[in-house]
Coordinates of C-alpha atoms and ligand atoms in Angstrom, one line a residue:
M1 CA 61.8 -5.0 -16.0
T2 CA 60.6 -2.5 -13.3
D3 CA 58.7 -2.9 -10.1
R4 CA 56.1 -0.1 -10.5
Y5 CA 54.7 -0.7 -7.0
A6 CA 58.1 -0.1 -5.4
S7 CA 58.6 3.1 -7.3
F8 CA 55.1 4.3 -6.3
V9 CA 55.6 3.6 -2.5
Q10 CA 58.7 5.8 -2.6
S11 CA 56.6 8.8 -3.8
A12 CA 54.8 11.1 -1.3
A13 CA 51.3 9.8 -2.3
G14 CA 52.5 6.3 -2.1
R15 CA 54.0 6.7 1.3
A16 CA 50.7 8.0 2.7
L17 CA 48.7 5.1 1.2
V18 CA 51.1 2.4 2.4
K19 CA 50.9 3.8 5.9
R20 CA 47.1 4.1 5.9
L21 CA 46.4 0.6 4.4
G22 CA 49.3 -1.3 6.0
L23 CA 50.6 -2.4 2.5
P24 CA 54.1 -3.9 1.9
D25 CA 56.7 -1.2 2.1
P26 CA 59.8 -2.1 0.0
P27 CA 62.7 0.1 1.1
R28 CA 65.2 1.6 -1.3
L29 CA 68.3 -0.6 -1.0
R30 CA 71.8 0.8 -0.8
R31 CA 73.7 -0.6 -3.8
H32 CA 77.4 -0.3 -4.5
Q33 CA 78.9 2.5 -6.6
P34 CA 82.6 2.6 -7.3
G35 CA 84.3 4.9 -4.8
D36 CA 81.6 4.5 -2.1
P37 CA 82.8 4.0 1.5
L38 CA 81.9 0.5 2.8
L39 CA 79.4 2.0 5.2
P40 CA 77.6 5.3 5.4
A41 CA 78.0 5.5 9.2
P42 CA 80.3 4.0 11.9
A43 CA 80.3 0.3 12.8
L44 CA 79.9 -0.8 16.4
V45 CA 82.0 -3.9 17.1
G46 CA 81.3 -6.1 20.1
A47 CA 82.6 -9.4 21.4
A48 CA 81.6 -12.2 23.8
T49 CA 84.1 -12.8 26.5
G50 CA 87.1 -14.7 25.2
G51 CA 86.3 -14.1 21.5
R52 CA 89.2 -14.7 19.1
L53 CA 88.1 -12.6 16.2
A54 CA 87.3 -9.1 17.6
E55 CA 90.9 -8.0 17.3
P56 CA 91.6 -9.1 13.7
V57 CA 88.2 -7.8 12.7
G58 CA 88.8 -4.4 14.2
K59 CA 92.1 -4.2 12.3
I60 CA 90.4 -5.3 9.0
L61 CA 87.7 -2.7 9.4
T62 CA 90.0 0.1 10.2
A63 CA 92.2 -0.8 7.2
A64 CA 89.1 -0.8 5.1
G65 CA 88.3 2.8 6.2
V66 CA 85.4 1.9 8.4
E67 CA 85.0 4.2 11.4
L68 CA 84.6 2.2 14.6
A69 CA 82.0 3.6 17.1
D70 CA 82.9 4.1 20.7
P71 CA 80.8 1.5 22.5
T72 CA 80.5 3.6 25.6
A73 CA 79.0 6.6 23.8
T74 CA 76.1 5.1 22.0
T75 CA 73.6 7.8 23.0
T76 CA 73.9 11.5 22.6
A77 CA 71.4 13.9 24.2
G78 CA 68.9 11.1 24.6
A79 CA 68.9 10.1 20.9
T80 CA 70.3 6.7 19.9
A81 CA 73.4 6.9 17.8
R82 CA 73.1 5.7 14.2
F83 CA 75.3 2.9 13.2
G84 CA 76.2 1.6 9.7
A85 CA 76.7 -1.9 11.1
L86 CA 76.7 -4.0 14.2
V87 CA 79.5 -6.6 14.1
Y88 CA 79.6 -9.2 16.9
D89 CA 82.3 -11.7 17.6
A90 CA 80.4 -14.6 19.2
T91 CA 83.3 -17.1 19.1
G92 CA 83.8 -16.8 22.8
I93 CA 80.4 -18.3 23.6
T94 CA 81.0 -21.8 24.8
D95 CA 77.6 -22.9 26.2
S96 CA 73.9 -21.9 26.0
T97 CA 74.0 -19.8 29.1
G98 CA 76.6 -17.6 27.3
L99 CA 74.0 -16.8 24.6
R100 CA 72.7 -14.1 27.0
Q101 CA 75.7 -12.0 25.8
L102 CA 73.9 -11.7 22.3
Y103 CA 70.9 -10.2 24.0
D104 CA 73.1 -7.8 26.0
F105 CA 74.8 -6.5 22.8
F106 CA 71.9 -6.4 20.3
H107 CA 69.0 -5.4 22.5
P108 CA 70.1 -1.8 23.2
H109 CA 71.0 -1.3 19.6
A110 CA 68.1 -3.0 17.9
R111 CA 66.8 0.3 16.5
S112 CA 70.1 2.0 16.0
L113 CA 71.0 1.0 12.5
V114 CA 70.7 3.3 9.5
P115 CA 68.6 2.1 6.5
S116 CA 70.4 -0.7 4.7
G117 CA 72.5 -1.2 7.8
R118 CA 74.4 -4.4 8.3
V119 CA 74.5 -7.1 11.0
V120 CA 77.3 -9.6 11.0
V121 CA 77.8 -12.3 13.6
L122 CA 81.0 -14.3 13.7
G123 CA 81.1 -17.8 15.0
T124 CA 83.1 -21.0 15.1
P125 CA 81.9 -23.9 12.8
P126 CA 79.9 -26.2 15.2
A127 CA 81.8 -29.3 13.8
E128 CA 85.1 -27.8 15.0
C129 CA 83.9 -27.1 18.5
D130 CA 85.6 -28.7 21.6
S131 CA 82.4 -29.9 23.2
P132 CA 78.7 -30.6 22.4
R133 CA 77.8 -27.6 24.6
E134 CA 80.0 -25.2 22.6
A135 CA 78.7 -26.7 19.3
T136 CA 75.1 -26.2 20.5
A137 CA 75.7 -22.6 21.4
Q138 CA 77.5 -21.9 18.1
R139 CA 74.7 -23.5 16.1
A140 CA 72.2 -21.3 18.0
L141 CA 73.7 -18.2 16.3
E142 CA 71.8 -19.0 13.1
G143 CA 68.4 -18.4 14.8
L144 CA 69.5 -15.0 15.9
T145 CA 70.8 -13.8 12.6
R146 CA 68.0 -15.2 10.5
S147 CA 65.5 -13.5 12.9
I148 CA 67.2 -10.2 12.9
G149 CA 67.1 -10.3 9.1
K150 CA 63.3 -10.7 9.3
E151 CA 62.8 -8.2 12.1
F152 CA 64.9 -5.1 11.6
G153 CA 63.4 -4.1 8.2
R154 CA 64.4 -1.0 6.2
G155 CA 66.8 -2.9 4.0
V156 CA 69.0 -4.1 6.9
T157 CA 70.7 -7.4 6.2
A158 CA 72.0 -10.0 8.8
Q159 CA 74.5 -12.8 8.2
L160 CA 76.3 -15.4 10.2
V161 CA 80.0 -16.0 9.2
Y162 CA 81.6 -19.2 10.6
V163 CA 85.4 -18.8 10.6
T164 CA 87.6 -21.9 10.9
R165 CA 89.6 -22.2 14.1
D166 CA 92.6 -23.6 12.3
G167 CA 92.9 -20.6 10.1
D168 CA 95.9 -19.6 8.0
A169 CA 96.8 -16.3 6.3
G170 CA 94.3 -17.1 3.6
T171 CA 91.5 -17.3 6.2
L172 CA 92.1 -13.7 7.3
T173 CA 92.2 -12.5 3.7
S174 CA 89.0 -14.2 2.9
L175 CA 87.4 -12.9 6.1
D176 CA 88.5 -9.4 5.0
A177 CA 86.9 -10.0 1.5
T178 CA 83.7 -11.3 3.1
L179 CA 83.4 -8.4 5.5
R180 CA 84.0 -5.9 2.6
F181 CA 81.2 -7.7 0.6
L182 CA 78.7 -8.0 3.4
L183 CA 79.1 -4.4 4.8
S184 CA 79.0 -2.8 1.4
G185 CA 76.1 -2.1 -1.0
R186 CA 77.3 -5.1 -3.0
S187 CA 75.3 -7.4 -0.7
A188 CA 72.1 -5.4 -0.9
Y189 CA 69.8 -8.4 -1.6
V190 CA 71.7 -11.0 0.5
S191 CA 70.3 -11.7 3.9
G192 CA 69.9 -14.5 6.4
Q193 CA 72.9 -16.4 5.0
V194 CA 75.4 -18.6 6.7
I195 CA 78.9 -18.3 5.2
R196 CA 81.9 -20.5 6.0
V197 CA 85.5 -19.1 5.8
E198 CA 88.0 -21.9 5.7
T199 CA 91.7 -22.1 4.7
G200 CA 93.0 -21.6 1.2
P201 CA 95.4 -19.7 -1.1
A202 CA 93.6 -16.4 -0.9
T203 CA 95.5 -13.3 -1.9
A204 CA 94.6 -9.7 -1.2
P205 CA 94.4 -7.3 -4.2
A206 CA 96.8 -4.3 -4.5
D207 CA 93.6 -2.2 -4.8
W208 CA 90.3 -3.3 -3.2
D209 CA 88.4 -1.1 -5.7
R210 CA 89.8 -3.5 -8.4
P211 CA 89.7 -6.9 -6.7
L212 CA 89.8 -8.8 -10.0
D213 CA 92.7 -7.0 -11.6
G214 CA 94.4 -9.1 -14.2
Q215 CA 92.1 -12.1 -13.7
V216 CA 90.8 -14.1 -16.6
V217 CA 87.1 -14.9 -16.0
L218 CA 84.8 -17.0 -18.2
V219 CA 81.1 -16.2 -17.9
T220 CA 78.6 -18.5 -19.7
G221 CA 75.2 -17.1 -20.7
A222 CA 76.7 -13.6 -20.9
A223 CA 74.5 -12.1 -23.7
R224 CA 71.7 -10.9 -21.4
G225 CA 70.1 -11.0 -18.0
I226 CA 72.2 -11.9 -15.0
G227 CA 75.2 -13.0 -17.2
A228 CA 75.4 -9.6 -18.9
A229 CA 75.2 -7.8 -15.6
L230 CA 77.9 -10.1 -14.3
A231 CA 80.2 -9.4 -17.2
R232 CA 79.9 -5.7 -16.5
V233 CA 80.5 -6.0 -12.8
L234 CA 83.6 -8.3 -13.3
A235 CA 85.1 -5.9 -15.9
R236 CA 84.4 -2.9 -13.6
D237 CA 86.4 -4.8 -10.9
G238 CA 89.4 -5.3 -13.2
A239 CA 88.8 -8.7 -14.8
Q240 CA 89.5 -9.7 -18.4
V241 CA 86.1 -11.3 -19.3
V242 CA 85.5 -14.1 -21.8
A243 CA 81.8 -13.9 -22.5
L244 CA 80.1 -17.0 -23.9
D245 CA 76.7 -17.5 -25.3
V246 CA 74.8 -19.4 -28.1
P247 CA 75.5 -18.3 -31.7
A248 CA 71.8 -17.2 -31.9
A249 CA 72.6 -14.5 -29.3
G250 CA 75.8 -13.4 -31.2
D251 CA 74.8 -9.8 -31.6
A252 CA 73.8 -9.2 -28.0
L253 CA 76.9 -11.1 -26.9
A254 CA 79.2 -9.0 -29.1
A255 CA 77.6 -5.8 -27.7
V256 CA 78.3 -6.8 -24.1
A257 CA 81.9 -7.9 -25.0
N258 CA 82.6 -4.7 -26.8
E259 CA 81.2 -2.5 -24.1
I260 CA 83.5 -4.1 -21.5
G261 CA 86.6 -4.7 -23.6
G262 CA 86.2 -8.5 -23.2
T263 CA 86.1 -11.3 -25.8
A264 CA 83.0 -13.1 -27.1
V265 CA 82.8 -16.8 -27.6
Q266 CA 79.8 -18.1 -29.6
L267 CA 79.2 -21.7 -28.5
D268 CA 76.3 -23.9 -27.6
L269 CA 77.4 -25.5 -24.3
T270 CA 75.5 -28.7 -25.1
A271 CA 77.4 -29.4 -28.4
P272 CA 79.5 -32.5 -28.0
D273 CA 82.7 -30.7 -28.9
A274 CA 81.9 -27.6 -26.7
P275 CA 84.3 -28.4 -23.8
T276 CA 87.3 -29.0 -26.1
R277 CA 86.6 -25.9 -28.3
L278 CA 86.3 -23.8 -25.2
A279 CA 89.5 -25.2 -23.6
D280 CA 91.3 -24.6 -26.9
H281 CA 90.1 -21.0 -27.0
L282 CA 91.2 -20.3 -23.4
A283 CA 94.5 -22.1 -23.8
G284 CA 95.3 -20.2 -27.1
R285 CA 94.1 -16.8 -26.0
H286 CA 95.0 -16.6 -22.3
G287 CA 96.9 -19.8 -21.4
R288 CA 94.6 -20.3 -18.4
V289 CA 91.3 -19.3 -16.8
D290 CA 91.3 -18.1 -13.2
V291 CA 87.6 -18.1 -12.7
V292 CA 84.8 -20.0 -14.4
V293 CA 81.2 -18.8 -13.8
H294 CA 78.6 -21.4 -14.9
N295 CA 75.7 -19.0 -15.3
A296 CA 73.9 -20.2 -18.5
G297 CA 70.6 -21.7 -17.7
I298 CA 67.2 -22.4 -19.3
T299 CA 63.7 -23.2 -18.1
R300 CA 61.2 -25.5 -20.0
D301 CA 58.3 -25.4 -17.6
K302 CA 55.4 -28.0 -17.5
T303 CA 53.9 -30.1 -14.8
L304 CA 55.6 -33.5 -14.8
G305 CA 52.6 -35.4 -16.2
R306 CA 52.5 -33.1 -19.3
M307 CA 56.3 -32.7 -19.7
D308 CA 57.8 -34.4 -22.8
A309 CA 61.2 -36.0 -22.4
D310 CA 62.9 -33.3 -24.5
R311 CA 62.1 -30.6 -22.0
W312 CA 63.5 -32.7 -19.2
D313 CA 66.7 -33.6 -21.1
Q314 CA 67.4 -30.0 -22.4
V315 CA 67.2 -28.5 -18.9
I316 CA 69.3 -31.1 -17.2
D317 CA 71.9 -30.9 -20.0
V318 CA 72.2 -27.1 -20.1
N319 CA 71.9 -26.4 -16.4
L320 CA 73.9 -29.3 -15.0
S321 CA 75.6 -31.9 -17.2
S322 CA 77.3 -29.3 -19.4
Q323 CA 78.9 -27.8 -16.3
E324 CA 80.3 -31.2 -15.3
R325 CA 81.7 -31.8 -18.8
I326 CA 83.3 -28.4 -19.0
N327 CA 84.8 -28.6 -15.5
D328 CA 86.2 -32.1 -16.4
V329 CA 88.0 -30.9 -19.5
L330 CA 89.3 -27.6 -18.0
L331 CA 90.6 -29.4 -15.0
E332 CA 92.1 -32.3 -17.0
R333 CA 94.0 -29.8 -19.2
E334 CA 95.1 -27.9 -16.0
L335 CA 93.8 -24.7 -17.4
I336 CA 92.5 -23.6 -13.9
P337 CA 95.6 -22.8 -11.8
A338 CA 95.9 -23.4 -8.0
G339 CA 94.0 -20.5 -6.4
G340 CA 91.4 -20.7 -9.2
R341 CA 87.7 -20.3 -8.4
L342 CA 84.5 -21.9 -9.8
V343 CA 81.1 -20.4 -9.2
S344 CA 77.9 -22.1 -10.3
V345 CA 74.5 -20.6 -10.5
S346 CA 71.8 -22.6 -8.8
S347 CA 68.3 -21.3 -7.8
I348 CA 65.9 -21.1 -4.9
A349 CA 63.8 -23.6 -7.0
G350 CA 66.6 -26.1 -6.3
I351 CA 66.1 -25.6 -2.6
A352 CA 62.3 -25.1 -2.3
G353 CA 61.1 -27.0 -5.4
N354 CA 58.5 -25.3 -7.7
R355 CA 55.3 -26.4 -9.3
G356 CA 55.8 -26.9 -13.0
Q357 CA 59.6 -27.0 -12.6
T358 CA 60.5 -30.6 -11.8
N359 CA 63.2 -30.5 -14.5
Y360 CA 64.6 -27.1 -13.5
A361 CA 64.5 -27.7 -9.7
T362 CA 66.2 -31.1 -10.2
S363 CA 69.0 -29.5 -12.3
K364 CA 69.5 -26.7 -9.7
A365 CA 69.5 -29.0 -6.7
G366 CA 72.1 -31.0 -8.7
V367 CA 74.2 -27.8 -8.8
I368 CA 74.2 -27.8 -5.0
G369 CA 75.1 -31.5 -5.1
L370 CA 78.0 -30.6 -7.4
V371 CA 79.2 -28.1 -4.9
D372 CA 78.9 -30.5 -2.0
S373 CA 80.7 -33.3 -3.8
L374 CA 83.3 -31.6 -5.9
A375 CA 84.4 -28.8 -3.6
P376 CA 86.3 -31.1 -1.2
V377 CA 88.0 -32.8 -4.2
L378 CA 89.0 -29.4 -5.8
R379 CA 90.3 -28.2 -2.4
E380 CA 93.2 -30.6 -2.7
R381 CA 94.2 -28.7 -5.8
G382 CA 93.7 -25.3 -4.2
I383 CA 90.6 -24.5 -6.3
S384 CA 87.4 -23.3 -4.7
L385 CA 83.8 -24.0 -5.8
N386 CA 80.8 -22.2 -4.5
A387 CA 77.3 -21.6 -5.8
V388 CA 74.8 -18.7 -5.6
A389 CA 71.1 -19.4 -5.5
P390 CA 69.1 -16.4 -6.8
G391 CA 65.5 -15.9 -5.6
F392 CA 63.1 -13.6 -7.5
I393 CA 65.3 -11.4 -9.7
E394 CA 63.8 -8.8 -12.1
T395 CA 64.6 -10.3 -15.5
R396 CA 62.8 -11.4 -18.7
L397 CA 62.4 -14.8 -17.0
T398 CA 60.4 -13.4 -14.1
A399 CA 58.5 -10.8 -16.2
R400 CA 56.7 -13.7 -17.9
I401 CA 55.3 -15.1 -14.6
P402 CA 51.5 -14.4 -14.3
L403 CA 50.8 -11.2 -12.3
V404 CA 49.4 -12.6 -9.0
V405 CA 52.1 -15.3 -8.7
R406 CA 54.7 -12.6 -9.7
E407 CA 53.6 -10.2 -7.0
A408 CA 53.6 -13.0 -4.4
G409 CA 57.2 -14.1 -5.4
R410 CA 58.4 -10.5 -5.4
R411 CA 57.1 -9.5 -1.9
M412 CA 57.5 -12.7 0.1
N413 CA 61.0 -11.8 1.4
S414 CA 62.5 -9.6 4.0
M415 CA 63.1 -6.8 1.4
A416 CA 59.5 -6.9 0.1
Q417 CA 60.9 -6.6 -3.5
G418 CA 62.6 -8.5 -6.2
G419 CA 66.4 -8.4 -6.6
L420 CA 68.2 -6.9 -9.6
P421 CA 70.6 -8.9 -11.9
V422 CA 73.4 -6.7 -10.5
D423 CA 72.7 -8.1 -7.0
V424 CA 73.5 -11.7 -8.2
A425 CA 76.4 -10.3 -10.2
E426 CA 78.0 -8.6 -7.2
T427 CA 77.6 -11.8 -5.1
I428 CA 79.3 -14.0 -7.8
G429 CA 81.9 -11.2 -8.2
W430 CA 82.9 -11.5 -4.5
L431 CA 83.2 -15.3 -4.7
A432 CA 85.4 -14.8 -7.8
W433 CA 87.9 -12.5 -6.1
P434 CA 91.4 -14.0 -5.5
A435 CA 90.9 -12.8 -1.9
S436 CA 87.9 -15.2 -1.6
A437 CA 89.8 -18.4 -2.3
A438 CA 89.4 -19.6 1.3
L439 CA 85.7 -19.7 0.8
T440 CA 84.6 -23.1 -0.7
G441 CA 81.6 -25.3 -0.5
N442 CA 79.2 -22.4 0.1
V443 CA 75.7 -22.0 -1.4
V444 CA 74.8 -18.3 -0.9
R445 CA 71.3 -17.3 -1.6
V446 CA 70.6 -14.0 -3.3
C447 CA 66.9 -13.9 -2.4
G448 CA 66.3 -11.0 0.0
Q449 CA 65.8 -13.8 2.6
S450 CA 62.9 -15.3 0.7
L451 CA 60.3 -17.3 2.7
L452 CA 60.5 -20.0 0.0
G453 CA 62.7 -22.9 1.1
A454 CA 63.6 -21.0 4.3
Ligands
LIG1 P1 68.4 -15.5 -19.3 O1 67.5 -16.4 -20.0 O2 68.1 -14.0 -19.4 O3 69.9 -15.7 -19.7 C1 70.5 -17.0 -19.8 C2 71.6 -17.0 -20.9 O4 72.1 -18.3 -21.1 C3 71.0 -16.5 -22.3 O5 71.7 -15.5 -22.9 C4 71.1 -17.8 -23.1 O6 71.2 -17.6 -24.5 C5 72.2 -18.5 -22.4 N1 72.2 -20.0 -22.7 C6 71.1 -20.8 -22.7 N2 71.5 -22.0 -23.1 C7 72.8 -22.0 -23.5 C8 73.6 -22.9 -24.1 N3 73.3 -24.2 -24.4 N4 74.9 -22.5 -24.4 C9 75.3 -21.2 -24.1 N5 74.5 -20.3 -23.6 C10 73.2 -20.7 -23.3 O7 68.4 -16.0 -17.8 P2 68.8 -15.2 -16.4 O8 67.6 -14.8 -15.7 O9 69.8 -14.2 -16.6 O10 69.4 -16.4 -15.6 C11 70.8 -16.7 -15.5 C12 71.0 -17.8 -14.5 O11 70.4 -17.5 -13.3 C13 70.4 -19.1 -15.0 O12 71.2 -20.2 -14.6 C14 69.1 -19.1 -14.2 O13 68.6 -20.5 -14.1 C15 69.5 -18.5 -12.9 N6 68.4 -18.0 -12.1 C16 67.7 -16.9 -12.5 C17 66.7 -16.4 -11.7 C18 65.8 -15.2 -12.1 O14 65.0 -14.8 -11.3 N7 66.0 -14.6 -13.2 C19 66.4 -17.0 -10.5 C20 67.1 -18.1 -10.1 C21 68.1 -18.6 -10.9

């Protein structure tokens, strides 16, 4: 489905009208194309005194082909230099008075980013800090990044990445993966997020253009919408995709699987024998599954007073209970090896709640509960579990929303537009990389920094 208003404002007539009437001005977002450099312009890297990450980050960025700007030559002939990204290591800030260093770095460069530029601040998880003062200062970083995301406009995104102090080799690999995701056009519709990089069995790919080479990835709900976009992104990145959907969607599913050279599994996830049939298929065909993406989901909207029990049961069963049953069987049969990754699809409705969606919001909040409770358990087995929570994404689901509500949902975010299925797909893709295995327990919103549930 298309956003006609966004296309109109990018025309000459549209630009004039938007300016004159002060209407919302959705920018054209930079999205990833294979072979693109990570950034269209140099990155400026700064650090608070005593920061522990500026050096490894400089090495990571250089190895990734990012040009580092000379911090002493930020203006040429009175014009401010244009940066692709501002990356700041704030781990050296140990009390609130040190927060002034954030102002000193960002204030002179507040208008120096190119459209769809990137801001990344690196911190230490407050729970790991040595003193209450340090934890306070590190927690304060969230206010800065969330505000920059709202303030800078023109498709600029801003994120806070907390990196564990007790890192291992996996930590640096997953920091590398995270920076590559956040700086690139893959993260076009992700802003205002807090991401934690911990320890784990992360491994760097031989080729970062194919970060999923040789990986077996199961995608549920792959016949259309976000799942179909995801299957394409994963295959583009080198994965062998096992695409699953209900038998009724068999034709569409076969078309997706054929297009990407994957396999199709027709299965209703709510069938009592679905977990064992799926496990048998994966064991027989591949002997394992490296990544499981629980994407299939349904809505059955009604206000609670008018909702019959069937609507409640179906939504909880497809969106939440089936994920639990499948995880249990795949883990029990040890089909997910150490280093494996699970990604679940939640929703902003599970964070903010939504009128007419008590069943759906309960199921999607449950997905976040699943991440909170199961990620620490899986960690013991070297398996990661994260969730993405999409906001307003342009799909058949959102096309059915009445016009006025749809326009509100679409514009009430820092990008003034809805996201595309590919934006959710790229975010899940990053969490599915072997290089991301030291990320676990995260819930990453793909919502353009929606005001809902903020
Ligand atoms: P969609 O309806 O286009 O696709 C969902 C797919 O899941 C369909 O192909 C469907 O056949 C499949 N499915 C449903 N029940 C199944 C079952 N029992 N067994 C196997 N497959 C089943 O939806 P979408 O918009 O692509 O959404 C994908 C996921 O993203 C869902 O979990 C949804 O809740 C979530 N989400 C979507 C949005 C959005 O704006 N579109 C926002 C937030 C969250």
